Amino acid sequence: MPTLILVRHGRSTANTEGLLAGWTPGVALDERGAAQAAALPGRLAGLPLSEIVTSPLQRCQETVRPLLDARPALRPHTDERIGECHYGDWSGRKLAELKDEPLMEVVQAHPSAAAFPGGESMRAMQTRAAEAVREWNARVERDHGADAVYLMCSHGDIIKSLVAEALGLHLDLFQRISVEPCSVTAIRYTRLRPFLVRLGDTGDFASLAPREEPSGDEAPVGGGAGAP
């Protein structure tokens, strides 16, 4: 079965403003995010990508644009199932405000029980994304062969949930996974089991350096802004 390259979108204006963007329209890449996207074709130059699938949201579309420009033979496919979690009434709000919401503790410690007001549950988010991957695996294998490599550009919580699903981890453990903006995660699927072969690879170790403000023990909902 194929190898899936999961790319989180580059750093966005919502990331730097500390907002939970969700499906809020008009959230673009910031200057650093645009630079991350511009570097993506070089980082992936050695991979014979057979398909590119992207979330419909602007920040993902902008992230894959340089890659598509570098590979004009490829045409992107948009799949809403790998779009961001529907955060409902939380969308567009400051993460600093949301940390005091009682639901945030559930999102952190027991995400399989978390459902966003006016939005969707985290279980539903993981289920739709995993179904999309299974369908695209079958399609890519049918059209390009069992050794094909394809790419999906998506969002932090989506990618973390797919990694958890591939590793057989309960969704309640997915907050232990971290994927920074424009990081590359690779999962090689086989008939019997998936293999996680890359996780959150940015090619940059700056995010491991101590920060002026400690990141604490909570996972950033939506994925966080990455290294400063």
mmCIF file of C-alpha atoms in Angstrom:
data_model
loop_
_atom_site.group_PDB
_atom_site.id
_atom_site.type_symbol
_atom_site.label_atom_id
_atom_site.label_comp_id
_atom_site.label_asym_id
_atom_site.label_seq_id
_atom_site.Cartn_x
_atom_site.Cartn_y
_atom_site.Cartn_z
ATOM 1 C CA MET A 1 0.000 0.000 0.000
ATOM 2 C CA PRO A 2 1.147 3.617 -0.493
ATOM 3 C CA THR A 3 3.260 5.881 1.661
ATOM 4 C CA LEU A 4 1.428 8.976 2.882
ATOM 5 C CA ILE A 5 3.293 12.253 3.388
ATOM 6 C CA LEU A 6 1.374 14.466 5.810
ATOM 7 C CA VAL A 7 2.317 18.158 5.719
ATOM 8 C CA ARG A 8 0.906 20.572 8.226
ATOM 9 C CA HIS A 9 0.234 23.988 6.690
ATOM 10 C CA GLY A 10 2.838 26.699 7.188
ATOM 11 C CA ARG A 11 2.598 29.157 10.034
ATOM 12 C CA SER A 12 -0.551 31.235 9.709
ATOM 13 C CA THR A 13 -1.697 34.646 10.853
ATOM 14 C CA ALA A 14 -3.956 32.910 13.382
ATOM 15 C CA ASN A 15 -0.975 30.987 14.799
ATOM 16 C CA THR A 16 0.974 34.173 15.462
ATOM 17 C CA GLU A 17 -2.087 35.990 16.855
ATOM 18 C CA GLY A 18 -2.863 33.137 19.242
ATOM 19 C CA LEU A 19 -6.261 32.432 17.688
ATOM 20 C CA LEU A 20 -8.017 29.087 17.260
ATOM 21 C CA ALA A 21 -8.785 29.489 13.571
ATOM 22 C CA GLY A 22 -10.832 26.403 12.817
ATOM 23 C CA TRP A 23 -12.793 27.004 9.603
ATOM 24 C CA THR A 24 -12.696 30.800 9.912
ATOM 25 C CA PRO A 25 -12.291 32.138 6.352
ATOM 26 C CA GLY A 26 -9.406 34.340 5.272
ATOM 27 C CA VAL A 27 -6.711 32.834 7.512
ATOM 28 C CA ALA A 28 -3.565 33.064 5.392
ATOM 29 C CA LEU A 29 0.082 32.153 5.842
ATOM 30 C CA ASP A 30 2.155 34.812 7.534
ATOM 31 C CA GLU A 31 5.575 35.834 6.224
ATOM 32 C CA ARG A 32 7.336 32.939 7.888
ATOM 33 C CA GLY A 33 4.648 30.502 6.744
ATOM 34 C CA ALA A 34 5.084 31.661 3.151
ATOM 35 C CA ALA A 35 8.841 31.058 3.455
ATOM 36 C CA GLN A 36 8.175 27.587 4.864
ATOM 37 C CA ALA A 37 5.903 26.814 1.919
ATOM 38 C CA ALA A 38 8.513 28.113 -0.538
ATOM 39 C CA ALA A 39 11.078 25.711 0.940
ATOM 40 C CA LEU A 40 8.788 22.699 0.680
ATOM 41 C CA PRO A 41 9.591 21.787 -2.980
ATOM 42 C CA GLY A 42 13.278 21.502 -2.140
ATOM 43 C CA ARG A 43 12.631 19.440 0.977
ATOM 44 C CA LEU A 44 10.495 16.981 -0.986
ATOM 45 C CA ALA A 45 12.546 17.022 -4.201
ATOM 46 C CA GLY A 46 13.579 13.391 -3.831
ATOM 47 C CA LEU A 47 10.031 12.062 -3.571
ATOM 48 C CA PRO A 48 8.084 10.916 -6.662
ATOM 49 C CA LEU A 49 4.708 12.250 -5.544
ATOM 50 C CA SER A 50 1.790 10.686 -7.379
ATOM 51 C CA GLU A 51 -1.038 12.819 -5.942
ATOM 52 C CA ILE A 52 -1.475 15.933 -3.817
ATOM 53 C CA VAL A 53 -4.576 16.178 -1.617
ATOM 54 C CA THR A 54 -5.289 19.258 0.450
ATOM 55 C CA SER A 55 -7.690 20.657 2.994
ATOM 56 C CA PRO A 56 -9.977 23.278 1.444
ATOM 57 C CA LEU A 57 -8.789 25.961 3.871
ATOM 58 C CA GLN A 58 -6.720 28.839 2.538
ATOM 59 C CA ARG A 59 -3.623 28.220 4.654
ATOM 60 C CA CYS A 60 -3.287 24.692 3.268
ATOM 61 C CA GLN A 61 -3.954 25.781 -0.306
ATOM 62 C CA GLU A 62 -1.223 28.417 0.024
ATOM 63 C CA THR A 63 1.198 25.887 1.518
ATOM 64 C CA VAL A 64 1.021 23.514 -1.468
ATOM 65 C CA ARG A 65 1.068 26.232 -4.138
ATOM 66 C CA PRO A 66 4.884 26.376 -4.487
ATOM 67 C CA LEU A 67 5.000 22.584 -4.639
ATOM 68 C CA LEU A 68 2.390 22.537 -7.394
ATOM 69 C CA ASP A 69 4.267 25.250 -9.282
ATOM 70 C CA ALA A 70 7.384 23.080 -9.110
ATOM 71 C CA ARG A 71 5.471 20.017 -10.335
ATOM 72 C CA PRO A 72 3.080 21.286 -13.017
ATOM 73 C CA ALA A 73 2.067 17.762 -14.013
ATOM 74 C CA LEU A 74 0.294 17.332 -10.660
ATOM 75 C CA ARG A 75 -3.211 18.642 -10.077
ATOM 76 C CA PRO A 76 -4.413 19.106 -6.490
ATOM 77 C CA HIS A 77 -7.445 17.349 -5.044
ATOM 78 C CA THR A 78 -9.432 19.027 -2.266
ATOM 79 C CA ASP A 79 -10.961 16.844 0.431
ATOM 80 C CA GLU A 80 -13.052 18.429 3.180
ATOM 81 C CA ARG A 81 -12.540 15.372 5.389
ATOM 82 C CA ILE A 82 -8.957 16.457 6.088
ATOM 83 C CA GLY A 83 -10.047 20.017 6.853
ATOM 84 C CA GLU A 84 -9.533 21.422 10.318
ATOM 85 C CA CYS A 85 -11.616 20.292 13.253
ATOM 86 C CA HIS A 86 -14.931 22.148 13.412
ATOM 87 C CA TYR A 87 -14.406 24.059 16.648
ATOM 88 C CA GLY A 88 -17.822 25.672 16.443
ATOM 89 C CA ASP A 89 -18.299 28.514 18.936
ATOM 90 C CA TRP A 90 -14.605 28.350 19.825
ATOM 91 C CA SER A 91 -13.532 29.291 16.285
ATOM 92 C CA GLY A 92 -11.746 32.618 16.033
ATOM 93 C CA ARG A 93 -11.337 32.995 19.799
ATOM 94 C CA LYS A 94 -8.089 33.656 21.636
ATOM 95 C CA LEU A 95 -6.450 30.510 22.983
ATOM 96 C CA ALA A 96 -5.533 32.485 26.111
ATOM 97 C CA GLU A 97 -9.258 32.920 26.807
ATOM 98 C CA LEU A 98 -10.154 29.327 26.020
ATOM 99 C CA LYS A 99 -7.699 27.850 28.512
ATOM 100 C CA ASP A 100 -10.101 28.757 31.331
ATOM 101 C CA GLU A 101 -13.069 26.996 29.723
ATOM 102 C CA PRO A 102 -13.987 23.774 31.590
ATOM 103 C CA LEU A 103 -14.040 21.936 28.253
ATOM 104 C CA MET A 104 -10.333 22.672 27.722
ATOM 105 C CA GLU A 105 -9.417 20.278 30.513
ATOM 106 C CA VAL A 106 -11.400 17.567 28.713
ATOM 107 C CA VAL A 107 -9.716 18.421 25.400
ATOM 108 C CA GLN A 108 -6.343 18.009 27.090
ATOM 109 C CA ALA A 109 -6.926 14.913 29.221
ATOM 110 C CA HIS A 110 -9.877 13.063 27.686
ATOM 111 C CA PRO A 111 -10.241 14.272 24.053
ATOM 112 C CA SER A 112 -12.321 11.260 23.045
ATOM 113 C CA ALA A 113 -15.098 12.776 25.188
ATOM 114 C CA ALA A 114 -14.648 16.335 23.893
ATOM 115 C CA ALA A 115 -17.276 17.909 21.638
ATOM 116 C CA PHE A 116 -17.020 21.591 20.749
ATOM 117 C CA PRO A 117 -20.176 23.692 21.248
ATOM 118 C CA GLY A 118 -21.724 24.296 17.854
ATOM 119 C CA GLY A 119 -19.019 22.149 16.266
ATOM 120 C CA GLU A 120 -17.950 18.505 16.162
ATOM 121 C CA SER A 121 -16.426 15.984 18.522
ATOM 122 C CA MET A 122 -12.777 15.056 18.342
ATOM 123 C CA ARG A 123 -13.823 11.453 17.722
ATOM 124 C CA ALA A 124 -15.767 12.551 14.648
ATOM 125 C CA MET A 125 -12.762 14.550 13.461
ATOM 126 C CA GLN A 126 -10.470 11.525 13.686
ATOM 127 C CA THR A 127 -13.018 9.195 12.073
ATOM 128 C CA ARG A 128 -13.578 11.353 8.985
ATOM 129 C CA ALA A 129 -9.845 11.927 8.492
ATOM 130 C CA ALA A 130 -9.018 8.219 8.849
ATOM 131 C CA GLU A 131 -11.771 7.318 6.383
ATOM 132 C CA ALA A 132 -10.327 9.800 3.902
ATOM 133 C CA VAL A 133 -6.871 8.240 4.226
ATOM 134 C CA ARG A 134 -8.210 4.723 3.726
ATOM 135 C CA GLU A 135 -10.084 5.775 0.598
ATOM 136 C CA TRP A 136 -7.107 7.673 -0.808
ATOM 137 C CA ASN A 137 -4.780 4.753 -0.058
ATOM 138 C CA ALA A 138 -6.986 2.494 -2.160
ATOM 139 C CA ARG A 139 -7.303 5.054 -4.945
ATOM 140 C CA VAL A 140 -3.576 5.792 -5.105
ATOM 141 C CA GLU A 141 -2.666 2.108 -5.073
ATOM 142 C CA ARG A 142 -5.176 1.428 -7.851
ATOM 143 C CA ASP A 143 -3.970 4.284 -10.034
ATOM 144 C CA HIS A 144 -0.243 4.375 -9.253
ATOM 145 C CA GLY A 145 0.747 1.049 -7.715
ATOM 146 C CA ALA A 146 1.455 -0.292 -4.248
ATOM 147 C CA ASP A 147 4.753 1.588 -3.851
ATOM 148 C CA ALA A 148 3.333 5.015 -4.671
ATOM 149 C CA VAL A 149 3.920 8.077 -2.506
ATOM 150 C CA TYR A 150 1.310 10.796 -2.129
ATOM 151 C CA LEU A 151 0.875 13.925 -0.044
ATOM 152 C CA MET A 152 -1.867 15.413 2.095
ATOM 153 C CA CYS A 153 -1.682 18.974 3.419
ATOM 154 C CA SER A 154 -3.773 19.307 6.544
ATOM 155 C CA HIS A 155 -3.875 20.666 10.105
ATOM 156 C CA GLY A 156 -2.258 19.952 13.447
ATOM 157 C CA ASP A 157 -5.083 18.130 15.222
ATOM 158 C CA ILE A 158 -5.966 16.164 12.081
ATOM 159 C CA ILE A 159 -2.383 14.974 11.585
ATOM 160 C CA LYS A 160 -1.955 14.117 15.262
ATOM 161 C CA SER A 161 -5.149 12.066 15.188
ATOM 162 C CA LEU A 162 -3.992 10.196 12.073
ATOM 163 C CA VAL A 163 -0.651 9.410 13.700
ATOM 164 C CA ALA A 164 -2.453 8.102 16.784
ATOM 165 C CA GLU A 165 -4.702 5.964 14.587
ATOM 166 C CA ALA A 166 -1.707 4.557 12.694
ATOM 167 C CA LEU A 167 0.089 3.692 15.927
ATOM 168 C CA GLY A 168 -2.981 2.099 17.483
ATOM 169 C CA LEU A 169 -3.068 4.757 20.200
ATOM 170 C CA HIS A 170 -6.306 5.711 21.875
ATOM 171 C CA LEU A 171 -7.415 9.209 20.936
ATOM 172 C CA ASP A 172 -6.969 10.187 24.591
ATOM 173 C CA LEU A 173 -3.195 9.908 23.998
ATOM 174 C CA PHE A 174 -3.014 12.009 20.846
ATOM 175 C CA GLN A 175 -2.154 15.195 22.739
ATOM 176 C CA ARG A 176 1.262 13.641 23.409
ATOM 177 C CA ILE A 177 2.079 14.081 19.704
ATOM 178 C CA SER A 178 3.495 17.348 18.337
ATOM 179 C CA VAL A 179 3.586 18.535 14.711
ATOM 180 C CA GLU A 180 4.862 22.035 13.970
ATOM 181 C CA PRO A 181 3.872 24.254 11.038
ATOM 182 C CA CYS A 182 5.061 22.891 7.686
ATOM 183 C CA SER A 183 6.417 19.764 9.362
ATOM 184 C CA VAL A 184 6.497 16.502 7.424
ATOM 185 C CA THR A 185 5.099 13.263 8.845
ATOM 186 C CA ALA A 186 5.265 10.035 6.852
ATOM 187 C CA ILE A 187 3.230 6.862 7.312
ATOM 188 C CA ARG A 188 3.918 3.783 5.209
ATOM 189 C CA TYR A 189 0.831 1.604 4.989
ATOM 190 C CA THR A 190 0.979 -2.145 4.457
ATOM 191 C CA ARG A 191 -1.604 -4.915 4.307
ATOM 192 C CA LEU A 192 -1.194 -5.735 7.995
ATOM 193 C CA ARG A 193 -0.126 -2.511 9.713
ATOM 194 C CA PRO A 194 1.059 1.066 9.174
ATOM 195 C CA PHE A 195 4.613 2.169 9.956
ATOM 196 C CA LEU A 196 5.343 5.683 11.197
ATOM 197 C CA VAL A 197 8.629 6.557 9.479
ATOM 198 C CA ARG A 198 8.787 10.336 10.082
ATOM 199 C CA LEU A 199 7.064 12.490 12.685
ATOM 200 C CA GLY A 200 6.893 16.277 12.665
ATOM 201 C CA ASP A 201 10.147 16.654 10.723
ATOM 202 C CA THR A 202 10.968 20.310 10.042
ATOM 203 C CA GLY A 203 14.679 19.853 9.440
ATOM 204 C CA ASP A 204 15.140 22.542 12.095
ATOM 205 C CA PHE A 205 16.001 21.977 15.739
ATOM 206 C CA ALA A 206 15.241 25.532 16.890
ATOM 207 C CA SER A 207 11.999 24.392 18.467
ATOM 208 C CA LEU A 208 13.993 22.274 20.942
ATOM 209 C CA ALA A 209 15.814 25.280 22.397
ATOM 210 C CA PRO A 210 14.611 26.625 25.762
ATOM 211 C CA ARG A 211 12.047 29.401 25.415
ATOM 212 C CA GLU A 212 11.653 32.574 27.438
ATOM 213 C CA GLU A 213 8.129 31.464 28.330
ATOM 214 C CA PRO A 214 7.915 27.725 29.084
ATOM 215 C CA SER A 215 5.374 25.923 26.928
ATOM 216 C CA GLY A 216 3.869 24.172 29.948
ATOM 217 C CA ASP A 217 2.207 20.782 30.017
ATOM 218 C CA GLU A 218 -0.815 21.506 27.816
ATOM 219 C CA ALA A 219 -0.960 20.619 24.139
ATOM 220 C CA PRO A 220 -1.812 23.581 21.900
ATOM 221 C CA VAL A 221 -5.263 23.063 20.426
ATOM 222 C CA GLY A 222 -4.992 23.356 16.657
ATOM 223 C CA GLY A 223 -1.267 22.608 16.717
ATOM 224 C CA GLY A 224 0.484 25.772 17.888
ATOM 225 C CA ALA A 225 2.723 28.248 16.071
ATOM 226 C CA GLY A 226 5.980 26.295 16.220
ATOM 227 C CA ALA A 227 9.411 27.664 17.015
ATOM 228 C CA PRO A 228 9.597 31.431 17.621
#
